[in-house]
Amino acid sequence: MSYPSKHLLAIEGLEPPHIADLLDLAESYALLNRSGKTQRDLLKGRTLINLFFEDSTRTRTSFELAGKRLGADVINMSVSTSSVNKGETLLDTASTLNAMQCDLLVIRHAQSGAPALLSQKVDAAVINAGDGTHEHPTQALLDALTIRRHKGSLQGLVVAICGDIAHSRVARSNIHLLTTMGSRVRVVGPPTLIPADAARLGVEVFHDMKAGLKDADVVMMLRLQRERMSGGLVPSAREFFRFYGLDAEKLALAKPDSIVMHPGPMNRGVEIDSAIADHPTRSVIGEQVEMGVACRMAVLDVLARRLPRNR
Ligand code: NCD
């Protein structure tokens, strides 16, 4: 296993073999999970703390499940954003967690860079579960695994990431991963929701949804992340759906065997039509959640191998 670091803070900086190895290991966990077998010894005696300063359904529960399936003691700490006194409180929290001798620390935080800061202050291996608008590396891994299972390889695929790119850490991590692995990435959305540095990230920018979806292999939809917007960057939800919502008519422009993805939580009727979200053959949204557990098991496994045996 070629993974280069003690932590998983970002996809940016990982090289193709690191990503491919993680995905191969995750695939083996996906098969193990489907067979109903568990591997409860790997993280036996290890403590995993889920430290969530922002809401989460899928990410927190799947880290919890992944940790438990590998035999770790898992503790969930949800900290309401309103009570967080930024920097100082975060570092105070870090020293508390350090005193508890936690081995693996999963953190979600509204501030970009919070997991990296924490990683300098604790002994535990730190996993970024989403920081501000920066990165959400395990989401990109689970998306890549889902794509690979349907398309065989990431190389040469046309992936259209649509909607609120500017505020999306999911988009950033996916852009880094997919471009590193040889996919052609398009970002599709209104100018107000495309980051100014998009072209620097090696993607093609489209403001017209139909042009952006033409012949795409993968269509990835994103939520309008209003909690991260300052001011109204979109007119009304109805207007947004008309131009940028994924419905059957727009999806017809993508390849006939293209798959539809969404990291959740979905706003049906805003960025995606219900009939497409629930489409029996095109939507892989449920499989993304399943692969989330497998990918998080792979990440915990790889990071745990680098931990000192006895702390
Ligand atoms: C995403 C997140 O939190 O960045 N959700 C997730 O982890 N599945 C996307 C979002 O909040 O829209």
Short mmCIF file of C-alpha atoms and ligand atoms in Angstrom, two decimals:
data_model
loop_
_atom_site.label_atom_id
_atom_site.label_comp_id
_atom_site.label_asym_id
_atom_site.label_seq_id
_atom_site.Cartn_x
_atom_site.Cartn_y
_atom_site.Cartn_z
CA MET A 1 0.00 0.00 0.00
CA SER A 2 1.59 3.17 -1.22
CA TYR A 3 -0.33 5.72 0.85
CA PRO A 4 2.11 8.54 1.72
CA SER A 5 0.81 10.24 4.86
CA LYS A 6 -0.22 9.84 8.49
CA HIS A 7 -3.46 11.75 7.80
CA LEU A 8 -6.06 12.14 5.06
CA LEU A 9 -6.59 15.88 4.80
CA ALA A 10 -7.13 16.31 1.07
CA ILE A 11 -7.10 14.58 -2.30
CA GLU A 12 -4.86 17.32 -3.71
CA GLY A 13 -1.32 16.03 -3.51
CA LEU A 14 -2.19 12.33 -3.87
CA GLU A 15 -0.79 10.58 -6.92
CA PRO A 16 -2.51 8.02 -9.17
CA PRO A 17 -1.06 4.92 -7.42
CA HIS A 18 -2.15 6.21 -3.98
CA ILE A 19 -5.69 6.69 -5.22
CA ALA A 20 -5.79 3.42 -7.17
CA ASP A 21 -4.56 1.44 -4.14
CA LEU A 22 -7.17 3.02 -1.87
CA LEU A 23 -9.92 2.25 -4.40
CA ASP A 24 -8.75 -1.37 -4.79
CA LEU A 25 -8.79 -1.86 -1.04
CA ALA A 26 -12.22 -0.19 -0.82
CA GLU A 27 -13.51 -2.53 -3.53
CA SER A 28 -12.45 -5.51 -1.44
CA TYR A 29 -14.31 -4.04 1.54
CA ALA A 30 -17.39 -3.48 -0.65
CA LEU A 31 -17.37 -7.18 -1.53
CA LEU A 32 -16.80 -8.18 2.10
CA ASN A 33 -19.70 -5.96 3.22
CA ARG A 34 -22.00 -7.50 0.61
CA SER A 35 -21.05 -10.99 1.74
CA GLY A 36 -22.12 -10.07 5.26
CA LYS A 37 -18.68 -10.85 6.72
CA THR A 38 -16.97 -8.44 9.07
CA GLN A 39 -13.38 -7.99 10.06
CA ARG A 40 -13.53 -6.95 13.68
CA ASP A 41 -9.91 -7.42 14.65
CA LEU A 42 -8.16 -4.83 12.56
CA LEU A 43 -8.99 -1.83 14.75
CA LYS A 44 -9.52 -3.74 17.99
CA GLY A 45 -8.38 -1.60 20.93
CA ARG A 46 -8.28 1.52 18.77
CA THR A 47 -10.43 4.57 19.48
CA LEU A 48 -12.09 6.51 16.69
CA ILE A 49 -13.65 9.88 17.50
CA ASN A 50 -16.13 11.48 15.13
CA LEU A 51 -15.92 15.21 15.79
CA PHE A 52 -18.62 16.98 13.79
CA PHE A 53 -18.95 20.75 14.02
CA GLU A 54 -21.46 20.71 11.11
CA ASP A 55 -24.57 18.66 10.37
CA SER A 56 -24.18 15.33 8.66
CA THR A 57 -26.22 12.21 8.06
CA ARG A 58 -24.33 9.99 5.64
CA THR A 59 -20.73 10.90 6.44
CA ARG A 60 -20.94 10.59 10.20
CA THR A 61 -22.95 7.39 10.22
CA SER A 62 -20.77 5.75 7.61
CA PHE A 63 -17.56 6.58 9.50
CA GLU A 64 -19.24 5.15 12.59
CA LEU A 65 -20.25 1.98 10.77
CA ALA A 66 -16.84 1.65 9.10
CA GLY A 67 -15.06 1.98 12.45
CA LYS A 68 -17.38 -0.54 14.12
CA ARG A 69 -17.07 -3.04 11.27
CA LEU A 70 -13.30 -2.96 11.79
CA GLY A 71 -13.63 -3.38 15.55
CA ALA A 72 -12.77 0.13 16.81
CA ASP A 73 -14.36 1.81 19.81
CA VAL A 74 -16.29 4.66 18.19
CA ILE A 75 -17.32 7.87 19.91
CA ASN A 76 -19.49 10.51 18.26
CA MET A 77 -19.15 14.11 19.30
CA SER A 78 -21.48 16.61 17.68
CA VAL A 79 -20.62 20.19 18.46
CA SER A 80 -23.12 22.84 17.47
CA THR A 81 -21.54 25.49 15.31
CA SER A 82 -23.03 28.31 17.36
CA SER A 83 -21.08 27.31 20.47
CA VAL A 84 -17.79 27.14 18.66
CA ASN A 85 -15.41 29.96 19.42
CA LYS A 86 -13.28 29.12 16.38
CA GLY A 87 -9.48 28.74 16.72
CA GLU A 88 -9.13 28.70 20.47
CA THR A 89 -11.97 26.28 21.13
CA LEU A 90 -10.79 23.96 18.40
CA LEU A 91 -7.31 23.77 19.89
CA ASP A 92 -8.72 23.32 23.39
CA THR A 93 -10.80 20.48 22.03
CA ALA A 94 -7.69 19.05 20.41
CA SER A 95 -5.80 18.90 23.67
CA THR A 96 -8.77 17.25 25.38
CA LEU A 97 -8.93 14.60 22.67
CA ASN A 98 -5.21 14.09 22.87
CA ALA A 99 -5.43 13.45 26.59
CA MET A 100 -8.01 10.73 25.82
CA GLN A 101 -5.47 9.04 23.55
CA CYS A 102 -7.70 8.80 20.56
CA ASP A 103 -6.11 6.96 17.59
CA LEU A 104 -8.21 8.17 14.68
CA LEU A 105 -9.94 11.53 14.58
CA VAL A 106 -12.59 12.26 11.95
CA ILE A 107 -13.44 15.94 11.76
CA ARG A 108 -15.99 18.04 9.89
CA HIS A 109 -15.75 21.80 10.32
CA ALA A 110 -17.16 24.92 8.68
CA GLN A 111 -13.69 26.48 8.43
CA SER A 112 -11.46 25.41 5.56
CA GLY A 113 -8.18 24.21 7.01
CA ALA A 114 -9.49 23.20 10.46
CA PRO A 115 -8.53 19.50 10.04
CA ALA A 116 -5.01 20.46 8.92
CA LEU A 117 -4.63 22.72 11.97
CA LEU A 118 -5.85 19.96 14.27
CA SER A 119 -3.48 17.43 12.69
CA GLN A 120 -0.57 19.52 13.93
CA LYS A 121 -1.87 19.49 17.51
CA VAL A 122 -2.94 15.90 18.13
CA ASP A 123 -1.15 12.56 18.04
CA ALA A 124 -4.08 10.86 16.29
CA ALA A 125 -4.35 10.28 12.56
CA VAL A 126 -6.76 12.96 11.30
CA ILE A 127 -9.32 12.42 8.55
CA ASN A 128 -11.01 15.38 6.94
CA ALA A 129 -14.77 14.71 6.70
CA GLY A 130 -15.42 18.05 4.99
CA ASP A 131 -13.89 21.46 5.79
CA GLY A 132 -15.67 24.59 4.64
CA THR A 133 -15.43 24.95 0.87
CA HIS A 134 -12.04 23.22 0.76
CA GLU A 135 -12.14 19.40 0.51
CA HIS A 136 -14.11 16.28 1.36
CA PRO A 137 -11.65 13.56 0.38
CA THR A 138 -13.62 10.43 1.36
CA GLN A 139 -16.57 11.67 -0.69
CA ALA A 140 -14.35 11.87 -3.78
CA LEU A 141 -13.06 8.36 -3.09
CA LEU A 142 -16.55 6.91 -2.79
CA ASP A 143 -17.65 8.74 -5.93
CA ALA A 144 -14.63 7.42 -7.83
CA LEU A 145 -15.26 3.86 -6.63
CA THR A 146 -18.90 4.08 -7.72
CA ILE A 147 -17.89 5.40 -11.14
CA ARG A 148 -15.20 2.74 -11.55
CA ARG A 149 -17.68 -0.03 -10.76
CA HIS A 150 -19.95 1.17 -13.57
CA LYS A 151 -17.43 2.33 -16.14
CA GLY A 152 -14.46 0.05 -15.46
CA SER A 153 -11.93 2.88 -15.35
CA LEU A 154 -11.76 6.61 -14.70
CA GLN A 155 -9.38 7.21 -17.59
CA GLY A 156 -10.88 9.23 -20.47
CA LEU A 157 -14.37 9.56 -18.98
CA VAL A 158 -16.29 12.81 -19.39
CA VAL A 159 -17.64 13.84 -15.98
CA ALA A 160 -20.00 16.82 -15.70
CA ILE A 161 -20.18 18.27 -12.17
CA CYS A 162 -23.22 20.55 -12.06
CA GLY A 163 -24.70 23.25 -9.85
CA ASP A 164 -23.09 25.05 -6.94
CA ILE A 165 -19.41 24.39 -7.62
CA ALA A 166 -18.14 27.49 -5.83
CA HIS A 167 -19.23 26.43 -2.34
CA SER A 168 -18.69 22.70 -2.77
CA ARG A 169 -15.84 20.83 -1.12
CA VAL A 170 -17.26 17.73 -2.85
CA ALA A 171 -16.61 19.37 -6.22
CA ARG A 172 -13.06 20.37 -5.27
CA SER A 173 -12.08 16.91 -4.06
CA ASN A 174 -13.69 15.30 -7.08
CA ILE A 175 -11.95 17.66 -9.48
CA HIS A 176 -8.56 16.82 -7.95
CA LEU A 177 -9.20 13.09 -7.94
CA LEU A 178 -10.77 12.76 -11.37
CA THR A 179 -8.27 14.96 -13.20
CA THR A 180 -5.41 13.08 -11.47
CA MET A 181 -6.87 9.79 -12.69
CA GLY A 182 -7.27 10.97 -16.31
CA SER A 183 -10.96 11.90 -16.53
CA ARG A 184 -12.09 14.98 -18.42
CA VAL A 185 -13.96 17.12 -15.94
CA ARG A 186 -16.53 19.77 -16.84
CA VAL A 187 -18.06 22.14 -14.33
CA VAL A 188 -21.53 23.36 -15.23
CA GLY A 189 -23.42 26.19 -13.53
CA PRO A 190 -24.28 29.89 -13.53
CA PRO A 191 -21.26 32.25 -13.42
CA THR A 192 -22.09 33.19 -9.81
CA LEU A 193 -21.62 29.57 -8.69
CA ILE A 194 -18.41 28.75 -10.58
CA PRO A 195 -15.18 29.62 -8.71
CA ALA A 196 -13.00 32.24 -10.32
CA ASP A 197 -10.02 29.86 -10.40
CA ALA A 198 -11.94 27.00 -12.09
CA ALA A 199 -9.83 26.91 -15.24
CA ARG A 200 -6.66 26.64 -13.13
CA LEU A 201 -8.05 23.40 -11.72
CA GLY A 202 -7.85 21.79 -15.16
CA VAL A 203 -11.58 21.68 -15.89
CA GLU A 204 -13.75 22.98 -18.71
CA VAL A 205 -16.36 25.57 -17.67
CA PHE A 206 -19.91 25.55 -19.05
CA HIS A 207 -22.68 27.99 -18.22
CA ASP A 208 -25.15 26.26 -20.54
CA MET A 209 -26.33 23.00 -18.97
CA LYS A 210 -27.23 21.31 -22.25
CA ALA A 211 -23.80 22.00 -23.75
CA GLY A 212 -22.16 20.83 -20.52
CA LEU A 213 -24.06 17.55 -20.46
CA LYS A 214 -23.50 16.66 -24.12
CA ASP A 215 -22.03 13.14 -24.36
CA ALA A 216 -21.13 13.01 -20.67
CA ASP A 217 -20.47 9.58 -19.12
CA VAL A 218 -21.19 10.78 -15.60
CA VAL A 219 -23.53 13.53 -14.40
CA MET A 220 -22.87 14.63 -10.83
CA MET A 221 -25.41 17.00 -9.28
CA LEU A 222 -24.70 19.26 -6.28
CA ARG A 223 -26.91 21.01 -3.76
CA LEU A 224 -27.13 24.80 -3.53
CA GLN A 225 -25.06 25.31 -0.37
CA ARG A 226 -26.92 28.34 0.89
CA GLU A 227 -25.29 28.14 4.32
CA ARG A 228 -21.98 29.05 2.67
CA MET A 229 -23.32 31.79 0.36
CA SER A 230 -23.09 35.43 1.26
CA GLY A 231 -26.04 37.11 -0.41
CA GLY A 232 -28.43 35.69 -3.00
CA LEU A 233 -26.35 34.19 -5.77
CA VAL A 234 -29.30 32.44 -7.41
CA PRO A 235 -32.69 33.91 -8.30
CA SER A 236 -35.43 31.49 -7.14
CA ALA A 237 -35.36 27.72 -6.74
CA ARG A 238 -37.88 27.42 -9.57
CA GLU A 239 -35.75 29.53 -11.89
CA PHE A 240 -32.64 27.55 -10.96
CA PHE A 241 -34.36 24.25 -11.72
CA ARG A 242 -35.44 25.52 -15.14
CA PHE A 243 -31.86 26.27 -16.21
CA TYR A 244 -29.72 23.97 -14.11
CA GLY A 245 -31.99 21.29 -12.62
CA LEU A 246 -31.46 17.78 -13.97
CA ASP A 247 -34.59 16.45 -15.63
CA ALA A 248 -35.20 13.84 -18.34
CA GLU A 249 -34.94 16.39 -21.14
CA LYS A 250 -31.49 17.62 -20.12
CA LEU A 251 -30.23 14.15 -19.22
CA ALA A 252 -31.14 12.98 -22.74
CA LEU A 253 -28.10 14.95 -23.99
CA ALA A 254 -25.65 12.87 -21.96
CA LYS A 255 -24.59 9.41 -23.16
CA PRO A 256 -27.46 6.90 -23.12
CA ASP A 257 -25.61 4.78 -20.55
CA SER A 258 -24.50 7.73 -18.42
CA ILE A 259 -24.93 7.50 -14.65
CA VAL A 260 -26.41 10.14 -12.35
CA MET A 261 -24.78 10.89 -8.99
CA HIS A 262 -25.49 13.12 -5.99
CA PRO A 263 -23.55 13.25 -2.70
CA GLY A 264 -26.71 14.13 -0.75
CA PRO A 265 -28.50 15.76 0.88
CA MET A 266 -30.69 16.24 -2.20
CA ASN A 267 -33.10 19.07 -2.75
CA ARG A 268 -35.61 17.42 -5.06
CA GLY A 269 -37.11 19.82 -7.57
CA VAL A 270 -34.23 22.30 -7.12
CA GLU A 271 -31.10 20.67 -8.58
CA ILE A 272 -32.63 17.30 -9.50
CA ASP A 273 -36.02 16.02 -10.56
CA SER A 274 -37.39 13.22 -8.37
CA ALA A 275 -37.90 10.89 -11.34
CA ILE A 276 -34.19 11.14 -12.18
CA ALA A 277 -33.02 10.82 -8.56
CA ASP A 278 -35.01 7.59 -8.26
CA HIS A 279 -34.33 6.32 -11.78
CA PRO A 280 -33.89 2.53 -11.53
CA THR A 281 -31.02 2.22 -14.01
CA ARG A 282 -29.40 5.65 -14.32
CA SER A 283 -29.25 6.81 -10.70
CA VAL A 284 -26.42 5.37 -8.59
CA ILE A 285 -27.12 7.56 -5.56
CA GLY A 286 -27.88 4.60 -3.28
CA GLU A 287 -24.70 2.83 -4.37
CA GLN A 288 -22.68 5.95 -3.50
CA VAL A 289 -23.85 5.60 0.11
CA GLU A 290 -22.92 1.91 0.13
CA MET A 291 -19.46 2.65 -1.30
CA GLY A 292 -19.04 5.35 1.36
CA VAL A 293 -18.82 2.71 4.07
CA ALA A 294 -16.34 0.63 2.04
CA CYS A 295 -14.11 3.63 1.27
CA ARG A 296 -14.08 4.77 4.88
CA MET A 297 -13.12 1.25 5.96
CA ALA A 298 -10.23 1.37 3.47
CA VAL A 299 -9.06 4.76 4.75
CA LEU A 300 -9.26 3.70 8.41
CA ASP A 301 -7.39 0.49 7.56
CA VAL A 302 -4.58 2.28 5.74
CA LEU A 303 -4.14 4.97 8.40
CA ALA A 304 -4.31 2.46 11.26
CA ARG A 305 -1.42 0.49 9.71
CA ARG A 306 0.79 3.53 10.22
CA LEU A 307 -0.17 4.12 13.86
CA PRO A 308 2.28 3.10 16.57
CA ARG A 309 1.23 -0.29 18.00
CA ASN A 310 0.89 0.85 21.62
CA ARG A 311 0.25 4.41 22.52
C1 NCD B 1 -21.81 17.07 1.25
C2 NCD B 1 -21.02 17.90 2.23
O1 NCD B 1 -21.30 17.92 3.42
O2 NCD B 1 -20.09 18.53 1.75
N1 NCD B 1 -22.59 16.07 1.82
C3 NCD B 1 -22.03 14.86 2.13
O3 NCD B 1 -21.02 14.76 2.79
N2 NCD B 1 -22.62 13.77 1.62
C4 NCD B 1 -22.56 17.88 0.29
C5 NCD B 1 -23.58 18.88 0.78
O4 NCD B 1 -23.65 19.21 1.96
O5 NCD B 1 -24.33 19.36 -0.08
#
